[in-house]
CSV table of C-alpha atoms and ligand atoms in Angstrom, one decimal:
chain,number,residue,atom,x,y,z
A,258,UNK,CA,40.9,66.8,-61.0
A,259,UNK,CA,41.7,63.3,-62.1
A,260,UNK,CA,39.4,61.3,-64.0
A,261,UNK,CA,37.6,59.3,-61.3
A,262,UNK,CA,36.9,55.5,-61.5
A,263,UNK,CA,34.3,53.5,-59.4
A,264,UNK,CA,35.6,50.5,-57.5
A,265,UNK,CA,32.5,48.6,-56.5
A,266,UNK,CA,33.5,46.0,-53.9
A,267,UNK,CA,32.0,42.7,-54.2
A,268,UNK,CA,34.0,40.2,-52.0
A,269,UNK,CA,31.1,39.8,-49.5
A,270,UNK,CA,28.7,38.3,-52.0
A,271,UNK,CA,31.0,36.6,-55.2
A,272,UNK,CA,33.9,36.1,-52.8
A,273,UNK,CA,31.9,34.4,-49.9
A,274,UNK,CA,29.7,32.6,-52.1
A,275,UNK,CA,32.4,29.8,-52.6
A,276,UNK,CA,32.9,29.7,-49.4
A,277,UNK,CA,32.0,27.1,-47.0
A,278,UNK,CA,33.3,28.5,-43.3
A,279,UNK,CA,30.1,30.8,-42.2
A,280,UNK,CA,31.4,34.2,-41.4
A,281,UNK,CA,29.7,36.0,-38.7
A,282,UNK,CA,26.8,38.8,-39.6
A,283,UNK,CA,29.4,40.9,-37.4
A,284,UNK,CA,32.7,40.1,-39.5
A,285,UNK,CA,30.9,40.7,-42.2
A,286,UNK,CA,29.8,44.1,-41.0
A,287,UNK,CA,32.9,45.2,-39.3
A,288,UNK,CA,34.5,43.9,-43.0
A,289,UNK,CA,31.8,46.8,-44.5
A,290,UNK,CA,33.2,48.9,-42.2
A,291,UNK,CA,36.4,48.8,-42.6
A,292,UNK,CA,36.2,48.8,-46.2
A,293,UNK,CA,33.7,51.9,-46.1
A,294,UNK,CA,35.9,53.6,-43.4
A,295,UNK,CA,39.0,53.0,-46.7
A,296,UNK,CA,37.0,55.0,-49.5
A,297,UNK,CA,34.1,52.6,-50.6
A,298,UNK,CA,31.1,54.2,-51.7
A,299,UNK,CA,30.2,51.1,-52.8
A,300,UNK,CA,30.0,47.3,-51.7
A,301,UNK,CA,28.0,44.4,-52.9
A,302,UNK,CA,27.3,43.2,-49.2
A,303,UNK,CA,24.8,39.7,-49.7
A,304,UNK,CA,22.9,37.9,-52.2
A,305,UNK,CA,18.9,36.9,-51.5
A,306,UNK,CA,18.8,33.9,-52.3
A,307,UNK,CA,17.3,31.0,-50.8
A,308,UNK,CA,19.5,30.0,-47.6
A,309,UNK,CA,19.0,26.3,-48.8
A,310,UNK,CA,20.8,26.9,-52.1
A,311,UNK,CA,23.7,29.2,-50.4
A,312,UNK,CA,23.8,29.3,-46.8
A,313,UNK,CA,26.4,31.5,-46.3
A,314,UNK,CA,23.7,34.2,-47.3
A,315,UNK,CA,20.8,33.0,-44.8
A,316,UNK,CA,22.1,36.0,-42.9
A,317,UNK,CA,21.0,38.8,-46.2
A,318,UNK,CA,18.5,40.8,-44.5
A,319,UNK,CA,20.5,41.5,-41.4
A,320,UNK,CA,23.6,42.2,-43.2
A,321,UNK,CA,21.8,44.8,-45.7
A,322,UNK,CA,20.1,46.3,-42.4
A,323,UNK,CA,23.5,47.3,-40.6
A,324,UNK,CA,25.6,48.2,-44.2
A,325,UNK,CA,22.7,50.6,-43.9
A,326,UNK,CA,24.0,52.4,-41.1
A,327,UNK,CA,27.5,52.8,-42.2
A,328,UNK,CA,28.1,56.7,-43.0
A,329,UNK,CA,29.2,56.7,-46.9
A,330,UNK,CA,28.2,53.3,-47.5
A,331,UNK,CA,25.5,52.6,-50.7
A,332,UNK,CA,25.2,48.8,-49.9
A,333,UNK,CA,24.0,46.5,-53.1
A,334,UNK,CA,22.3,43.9,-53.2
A,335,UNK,CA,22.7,40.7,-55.6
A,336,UNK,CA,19.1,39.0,-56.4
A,337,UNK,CA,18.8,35.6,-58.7
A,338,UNK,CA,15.0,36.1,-59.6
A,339,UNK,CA,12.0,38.3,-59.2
A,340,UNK,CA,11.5,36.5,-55.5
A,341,UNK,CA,14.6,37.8,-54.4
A,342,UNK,CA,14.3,41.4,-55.7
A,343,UNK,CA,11.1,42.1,-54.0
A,344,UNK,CA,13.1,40.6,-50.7
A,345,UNK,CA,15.4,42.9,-51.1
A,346,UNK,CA,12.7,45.4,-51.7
A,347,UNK,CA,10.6,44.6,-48.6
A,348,UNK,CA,14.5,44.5,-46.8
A,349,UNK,CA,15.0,48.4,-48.1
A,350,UNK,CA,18.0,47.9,-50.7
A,351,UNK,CA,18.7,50.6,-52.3
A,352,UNK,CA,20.7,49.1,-55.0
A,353,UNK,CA,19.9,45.9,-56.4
A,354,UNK,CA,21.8,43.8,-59.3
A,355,UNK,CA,19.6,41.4,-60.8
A,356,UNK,CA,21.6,38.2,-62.4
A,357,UNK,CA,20.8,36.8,-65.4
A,358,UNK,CA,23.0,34.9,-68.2
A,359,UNK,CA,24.1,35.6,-71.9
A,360,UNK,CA,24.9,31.6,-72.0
A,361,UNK,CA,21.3,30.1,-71.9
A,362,UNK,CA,23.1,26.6,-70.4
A,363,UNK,CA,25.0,28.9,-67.8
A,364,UNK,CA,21.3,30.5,-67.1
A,365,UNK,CA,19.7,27.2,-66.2
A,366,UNK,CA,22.4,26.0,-64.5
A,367,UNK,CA,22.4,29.0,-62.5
A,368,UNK,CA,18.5,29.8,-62.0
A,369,UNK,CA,16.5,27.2,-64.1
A,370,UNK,CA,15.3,28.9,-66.1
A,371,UNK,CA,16.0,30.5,-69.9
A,372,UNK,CA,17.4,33.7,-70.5
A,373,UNK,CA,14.1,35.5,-71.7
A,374,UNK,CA,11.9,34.1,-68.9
A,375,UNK,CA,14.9,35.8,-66.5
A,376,UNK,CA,14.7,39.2,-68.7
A,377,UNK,CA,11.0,38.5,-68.6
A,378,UNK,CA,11.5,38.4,-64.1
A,379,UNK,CA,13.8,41.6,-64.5
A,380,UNK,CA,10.7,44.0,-66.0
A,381,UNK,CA,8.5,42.7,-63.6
A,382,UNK,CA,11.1,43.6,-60.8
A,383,UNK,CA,11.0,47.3,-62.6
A,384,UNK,CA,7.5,47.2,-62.5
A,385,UNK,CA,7.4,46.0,-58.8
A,386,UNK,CA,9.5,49.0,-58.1
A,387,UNK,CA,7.3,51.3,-59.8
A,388,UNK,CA,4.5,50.1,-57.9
A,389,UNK,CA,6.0,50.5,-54.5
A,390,UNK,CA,6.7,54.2,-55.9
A,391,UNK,CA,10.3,53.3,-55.7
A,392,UNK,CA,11.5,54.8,-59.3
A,393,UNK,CA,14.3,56.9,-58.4
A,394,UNK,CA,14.6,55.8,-54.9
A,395,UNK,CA,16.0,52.3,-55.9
A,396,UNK,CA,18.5,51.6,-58.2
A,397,UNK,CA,18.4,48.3,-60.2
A,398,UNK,CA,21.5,46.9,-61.8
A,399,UNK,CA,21.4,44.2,-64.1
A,400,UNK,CA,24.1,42.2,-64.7
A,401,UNK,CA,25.1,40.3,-67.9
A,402,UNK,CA,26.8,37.1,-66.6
A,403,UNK,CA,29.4,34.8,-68.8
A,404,UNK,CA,29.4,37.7,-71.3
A,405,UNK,CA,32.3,36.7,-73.0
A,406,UNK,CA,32.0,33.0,-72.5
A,407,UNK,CA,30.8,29.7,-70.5
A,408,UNK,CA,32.4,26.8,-68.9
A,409,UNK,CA,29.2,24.7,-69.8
A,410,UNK,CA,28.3,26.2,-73.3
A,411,UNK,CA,31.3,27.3,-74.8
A,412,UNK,CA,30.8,30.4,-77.3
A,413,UNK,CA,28.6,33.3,-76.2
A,414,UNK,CA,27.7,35.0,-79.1
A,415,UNK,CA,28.2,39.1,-78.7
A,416,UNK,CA,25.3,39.4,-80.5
A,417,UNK,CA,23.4,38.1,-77.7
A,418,UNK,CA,25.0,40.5,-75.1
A,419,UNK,CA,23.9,43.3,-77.2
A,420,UNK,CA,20.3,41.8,-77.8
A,421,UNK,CA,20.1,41.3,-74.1
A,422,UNK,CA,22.2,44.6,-73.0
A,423,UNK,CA,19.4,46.7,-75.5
A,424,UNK,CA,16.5,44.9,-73.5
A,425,UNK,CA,17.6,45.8,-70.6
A,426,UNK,CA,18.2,49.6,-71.1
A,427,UNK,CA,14.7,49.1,-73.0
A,428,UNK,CA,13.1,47.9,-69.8
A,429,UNK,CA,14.4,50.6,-67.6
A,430,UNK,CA,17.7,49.4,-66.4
A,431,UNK,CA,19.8,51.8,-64.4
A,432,UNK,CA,23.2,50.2,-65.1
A,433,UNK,CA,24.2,47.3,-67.2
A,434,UNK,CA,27.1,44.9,-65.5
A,435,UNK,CA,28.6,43.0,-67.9
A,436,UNK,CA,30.4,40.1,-66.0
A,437,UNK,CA,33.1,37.5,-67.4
A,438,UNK,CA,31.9,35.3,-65.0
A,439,UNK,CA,34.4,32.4,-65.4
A,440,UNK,CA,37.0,34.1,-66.9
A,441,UNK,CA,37.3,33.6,-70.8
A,442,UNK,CA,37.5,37.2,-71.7
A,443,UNK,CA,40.6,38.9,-73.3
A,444,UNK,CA,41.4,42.1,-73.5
A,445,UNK,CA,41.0,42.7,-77.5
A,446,UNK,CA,37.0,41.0,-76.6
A,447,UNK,CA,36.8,43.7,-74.5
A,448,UNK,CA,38.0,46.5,-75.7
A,449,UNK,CA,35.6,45.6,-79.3
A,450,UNK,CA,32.7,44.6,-76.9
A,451,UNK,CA,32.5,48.0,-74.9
A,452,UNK,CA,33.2,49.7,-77.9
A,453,UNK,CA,30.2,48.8,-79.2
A,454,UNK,CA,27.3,48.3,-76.5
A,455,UNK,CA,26.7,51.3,-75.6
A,456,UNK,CA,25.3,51.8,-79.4
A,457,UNK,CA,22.6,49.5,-77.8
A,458,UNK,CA,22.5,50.8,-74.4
A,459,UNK,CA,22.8,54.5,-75.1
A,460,UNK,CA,22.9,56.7,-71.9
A,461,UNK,CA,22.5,53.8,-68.9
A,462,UNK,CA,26.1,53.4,-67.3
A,463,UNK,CA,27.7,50.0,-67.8
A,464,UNK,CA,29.9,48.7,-65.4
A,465,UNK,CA,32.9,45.6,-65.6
A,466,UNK,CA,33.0,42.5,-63.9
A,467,UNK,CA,36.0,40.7,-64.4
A,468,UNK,CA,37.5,37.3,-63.1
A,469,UNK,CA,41.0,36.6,-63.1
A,470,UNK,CA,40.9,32.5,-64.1
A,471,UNK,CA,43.5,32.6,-66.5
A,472,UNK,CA,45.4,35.6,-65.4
A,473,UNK,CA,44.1,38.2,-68.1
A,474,UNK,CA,41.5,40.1,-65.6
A,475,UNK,CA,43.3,43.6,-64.7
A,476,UNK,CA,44.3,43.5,-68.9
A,477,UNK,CA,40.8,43.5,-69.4
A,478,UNK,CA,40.5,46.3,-67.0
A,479,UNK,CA,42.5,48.2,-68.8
A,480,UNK,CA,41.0,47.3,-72.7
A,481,UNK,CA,37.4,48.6,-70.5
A,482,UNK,CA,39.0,51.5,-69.2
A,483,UNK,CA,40.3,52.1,-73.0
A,484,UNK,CA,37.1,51.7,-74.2
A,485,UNK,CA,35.6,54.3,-71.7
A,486,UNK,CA,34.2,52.1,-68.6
A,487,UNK,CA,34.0,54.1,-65.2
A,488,UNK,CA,32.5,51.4,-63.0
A,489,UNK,CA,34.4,48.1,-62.0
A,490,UNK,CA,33.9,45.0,-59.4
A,491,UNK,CA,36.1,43.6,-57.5
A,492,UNK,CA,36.7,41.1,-54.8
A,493,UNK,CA,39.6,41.4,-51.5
A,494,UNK,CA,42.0,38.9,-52.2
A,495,UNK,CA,40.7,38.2,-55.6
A,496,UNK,CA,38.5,35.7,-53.2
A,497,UNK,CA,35.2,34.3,-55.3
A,498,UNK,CA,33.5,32.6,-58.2
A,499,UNK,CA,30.1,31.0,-59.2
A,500,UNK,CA,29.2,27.8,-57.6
A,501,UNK,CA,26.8,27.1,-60.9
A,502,UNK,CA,29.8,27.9,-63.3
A,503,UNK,CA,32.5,24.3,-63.8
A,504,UNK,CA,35.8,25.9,-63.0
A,505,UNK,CA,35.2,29.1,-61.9
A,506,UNK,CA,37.7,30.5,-59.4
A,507,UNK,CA,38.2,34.1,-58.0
A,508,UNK,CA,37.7,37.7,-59.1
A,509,UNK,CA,40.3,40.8,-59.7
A,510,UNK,CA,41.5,41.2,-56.5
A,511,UNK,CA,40.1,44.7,-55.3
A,512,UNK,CA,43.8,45.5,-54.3
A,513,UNK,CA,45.2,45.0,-57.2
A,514,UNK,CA,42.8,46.6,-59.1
A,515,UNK,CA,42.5,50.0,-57.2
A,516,UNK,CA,46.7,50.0,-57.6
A,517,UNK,CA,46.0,49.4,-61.3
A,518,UNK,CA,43.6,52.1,-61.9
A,519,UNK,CA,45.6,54.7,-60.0
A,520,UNK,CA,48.9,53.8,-61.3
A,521,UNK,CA,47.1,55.0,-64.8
A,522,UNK,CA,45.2,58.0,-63.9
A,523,UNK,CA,41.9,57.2,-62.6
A,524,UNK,CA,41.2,58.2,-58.8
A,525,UNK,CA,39.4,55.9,-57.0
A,526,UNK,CA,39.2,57.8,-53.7
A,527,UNK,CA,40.4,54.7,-52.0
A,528,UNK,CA,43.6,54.6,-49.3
A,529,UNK,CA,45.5,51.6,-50.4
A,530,UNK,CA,47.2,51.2,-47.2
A,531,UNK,CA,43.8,51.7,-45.3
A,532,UNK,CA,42.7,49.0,-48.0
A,533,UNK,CA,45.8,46.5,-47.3
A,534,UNK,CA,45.0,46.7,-43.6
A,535,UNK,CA,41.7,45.3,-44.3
A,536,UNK,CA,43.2,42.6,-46.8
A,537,UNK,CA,45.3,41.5,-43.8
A,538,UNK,CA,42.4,40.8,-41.8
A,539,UNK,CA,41.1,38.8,-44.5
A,540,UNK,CA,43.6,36.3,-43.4
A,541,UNK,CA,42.0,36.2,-39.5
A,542,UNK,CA,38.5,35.8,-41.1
A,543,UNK,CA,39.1,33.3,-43.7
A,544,UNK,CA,42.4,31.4,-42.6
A,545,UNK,CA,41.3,27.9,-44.5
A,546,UNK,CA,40.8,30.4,-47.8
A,547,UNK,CA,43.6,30.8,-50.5
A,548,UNK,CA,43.5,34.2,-51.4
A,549,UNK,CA,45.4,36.1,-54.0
A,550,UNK,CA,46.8,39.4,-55.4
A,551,UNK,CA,49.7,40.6,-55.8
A,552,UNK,CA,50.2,44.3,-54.3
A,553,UNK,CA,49.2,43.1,-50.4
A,554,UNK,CA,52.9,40.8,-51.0
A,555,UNK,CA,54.9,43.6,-53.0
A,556,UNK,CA,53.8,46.8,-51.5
A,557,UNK,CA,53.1,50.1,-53.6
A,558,UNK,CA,56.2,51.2,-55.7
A,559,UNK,CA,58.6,53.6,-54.0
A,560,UNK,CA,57.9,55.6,-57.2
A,561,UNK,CA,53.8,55.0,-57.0
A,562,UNK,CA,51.6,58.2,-57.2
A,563,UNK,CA,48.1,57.9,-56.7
A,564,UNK,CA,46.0,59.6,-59.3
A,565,UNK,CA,44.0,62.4,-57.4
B,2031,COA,N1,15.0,33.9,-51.9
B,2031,COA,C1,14.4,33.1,-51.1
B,2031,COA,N2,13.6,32.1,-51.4
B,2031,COA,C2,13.4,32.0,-52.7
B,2031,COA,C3,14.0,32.7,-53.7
B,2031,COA,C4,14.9,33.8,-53.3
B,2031,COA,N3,15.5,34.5,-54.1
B,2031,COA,N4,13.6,32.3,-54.9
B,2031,COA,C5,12.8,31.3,-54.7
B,2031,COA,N5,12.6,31.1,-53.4
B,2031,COA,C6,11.8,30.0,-52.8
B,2031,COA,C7,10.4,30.0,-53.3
B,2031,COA,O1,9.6,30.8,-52.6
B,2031,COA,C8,10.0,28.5,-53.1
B,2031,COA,O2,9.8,28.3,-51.8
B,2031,COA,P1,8.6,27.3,-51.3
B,2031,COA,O3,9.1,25.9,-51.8
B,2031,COA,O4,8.6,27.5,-49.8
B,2031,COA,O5,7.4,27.7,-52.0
B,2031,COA,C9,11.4,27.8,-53.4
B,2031,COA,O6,12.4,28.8,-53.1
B,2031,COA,C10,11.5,27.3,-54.8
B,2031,COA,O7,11.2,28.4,-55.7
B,2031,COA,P2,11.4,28.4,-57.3
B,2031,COA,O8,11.0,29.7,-57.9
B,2031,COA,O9,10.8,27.1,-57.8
B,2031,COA,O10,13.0,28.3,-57.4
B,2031,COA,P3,13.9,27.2,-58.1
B,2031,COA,O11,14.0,26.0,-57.3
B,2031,COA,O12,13.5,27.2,-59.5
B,2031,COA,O13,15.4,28.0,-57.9
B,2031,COA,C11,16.6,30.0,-57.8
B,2031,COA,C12,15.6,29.2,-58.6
B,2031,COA,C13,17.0,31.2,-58.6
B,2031,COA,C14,16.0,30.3,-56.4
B,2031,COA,C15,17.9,29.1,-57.5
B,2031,COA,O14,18.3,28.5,-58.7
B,2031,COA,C16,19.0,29.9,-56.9
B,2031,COA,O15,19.0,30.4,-55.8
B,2031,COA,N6,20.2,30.1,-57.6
B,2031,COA,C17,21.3,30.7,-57.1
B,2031,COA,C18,22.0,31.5,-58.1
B,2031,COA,C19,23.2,32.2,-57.5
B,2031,COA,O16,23.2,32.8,-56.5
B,2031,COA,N7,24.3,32.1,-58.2
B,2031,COA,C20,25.5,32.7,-57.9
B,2031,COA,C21,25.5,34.2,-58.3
B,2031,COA,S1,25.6,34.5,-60.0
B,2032,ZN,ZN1,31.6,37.1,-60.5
């Protein structure tokens, strides 16, 4: 049995959040589909956020409600405040990543408000959980956004991931997501970071989210993977990026990523050619978008063996 690795699709919420065509409910669910149907246990399907501040998302609740029904599929949810989360609560999510930011500028650009009063939102979504006698029925995720960097503030300071990360597994986190939002992360960052924050974190998982801005994002999958991270994000066509974040562009393309993984011994339990034939809709879906990755031009390696 191979060591296993969880690929954790998220081009339906980062990816369509830049953007601006509206793809149908139905695309988006037949894109679920497909992507389920390939070996995804997991995809970040919408975001509840107001429809006035992203539009593509006016659509959440009836996208969460048929992932819902696709066999296999544990649709997540991205949520921006405590308003959202119980959303997404009242909508039945089952998996829920809350946002906040280690860059206090990236924070308010992104939800207007500091750091702690988000941290302060995320215990009251715990509590609101608890409340609705939830606990154990409904995961909640937090991610750690612009962990290794921000287009607006510059340095992030690790100490503040770890301060944050320790809050959150202190408040009753069920994974920690640490995200290089715009891309300023290298692989040596990582590998020390991951080495080290689960010191703070002890037993919650934490998972990898990785953008590929400056060409360094499947290196830094593989200085997480060094460092013992199981759980990654990843976007279809390396499609994506924050709106809030100057300069941001697209994640690791899923693709690329599953190919990556494999190639070095961790299953994913995804069929890459299952998975290239949904890339290659991506094209019909999106045709204005510029997409990237590299496997859906090369092809697997005569000589490629997946892991499992
Ligand atoms: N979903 C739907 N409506 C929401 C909401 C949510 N998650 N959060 C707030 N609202 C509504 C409020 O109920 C209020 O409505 P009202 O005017 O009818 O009373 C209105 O929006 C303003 O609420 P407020 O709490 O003052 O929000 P804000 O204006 O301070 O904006 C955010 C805060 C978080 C809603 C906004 O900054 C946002 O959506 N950011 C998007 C972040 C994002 O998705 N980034 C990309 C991913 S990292
Ligand atoms: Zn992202």
């Amino acid at each position: 049995m191979a060591d296993m690795a969880i690929i954790r699709e998220v081009g339906l919420r980062d990816g369509l959040q830049l953007v601006k065509d509206m793809l149908p409910t139905e695309t988006k669910l037949e894109w679920c589909r497909l992507q389920a149907a390939a070996g995804f246990n997991e995809i970040e399907v919408t975001s509840f956020v107001p429809p006035s501040v992203i539009p593509q998302f006016a659509d959440a609740a009836e996208v969460l409600a048929g992932a819902k029904t696709i066999p296999g599929l544990r649709p997540s949810v991205l949520v921006p405040n405590l308003k959202g989360g119980t959303r997404a609560l009242d909508h039945g999510a089952e998996k829920i990543t809350f946002v906040l930011s280690a860059s206090e500028e990236h924070n308010l650009s992104n939800v207007r408000k500091s750091t702690d009063a988000s941290l302060a939102e995320f215990r009251d979504l715990v509590a609101e959980r608890e409340a609705r006698g939830l606990a154990g029925k409904v995961e909640l995720s937090c991610a750690i956004a612009t962990a290794f960097g921000c287009s607006i503030q510059g340095e992030v300071p690790e100490l503040r991931v770890f301060e944050i990360a320790a809050q959150l597994a202190e408040a009753g986190a069920d994974e920690v997501n640490v995200a290089d939002t715009v891309g300023y992360a290298n692989p040596h960052q990582v590998r020390t970071l991951f080495s080290v924050l689960t010191s703070y974190t002890g037993a919650v998982p934490i998972a990898a989210h990785f953008h590929d801005t400056r060409a360094m994002g499947l290196a830094n999958v593989v200085a997480a993977a060094d460092a013992g991270i199981r759980r990654f994000d990843a976007s279809l066509g390396g499609l994506g990026g924050c709106p809030f974040a100057p300069g941001a562009t697209g994640n690791i393309a899923t693709e690329d990523c599953v190919y990556l993984l494999e190639s070095i011994g961790l299953g994913t339990g995804i069929d890459i050619s299952a998975l290239l034939e949904v890339r290659a809709k991506l094209d019909e879906w999106l045709p204005t978008e510029r997409v990237e990755g590299r496997l859906m031009k090369a092809k697997p390696a005569k000589t490629f063996r997946p892991a499992a």
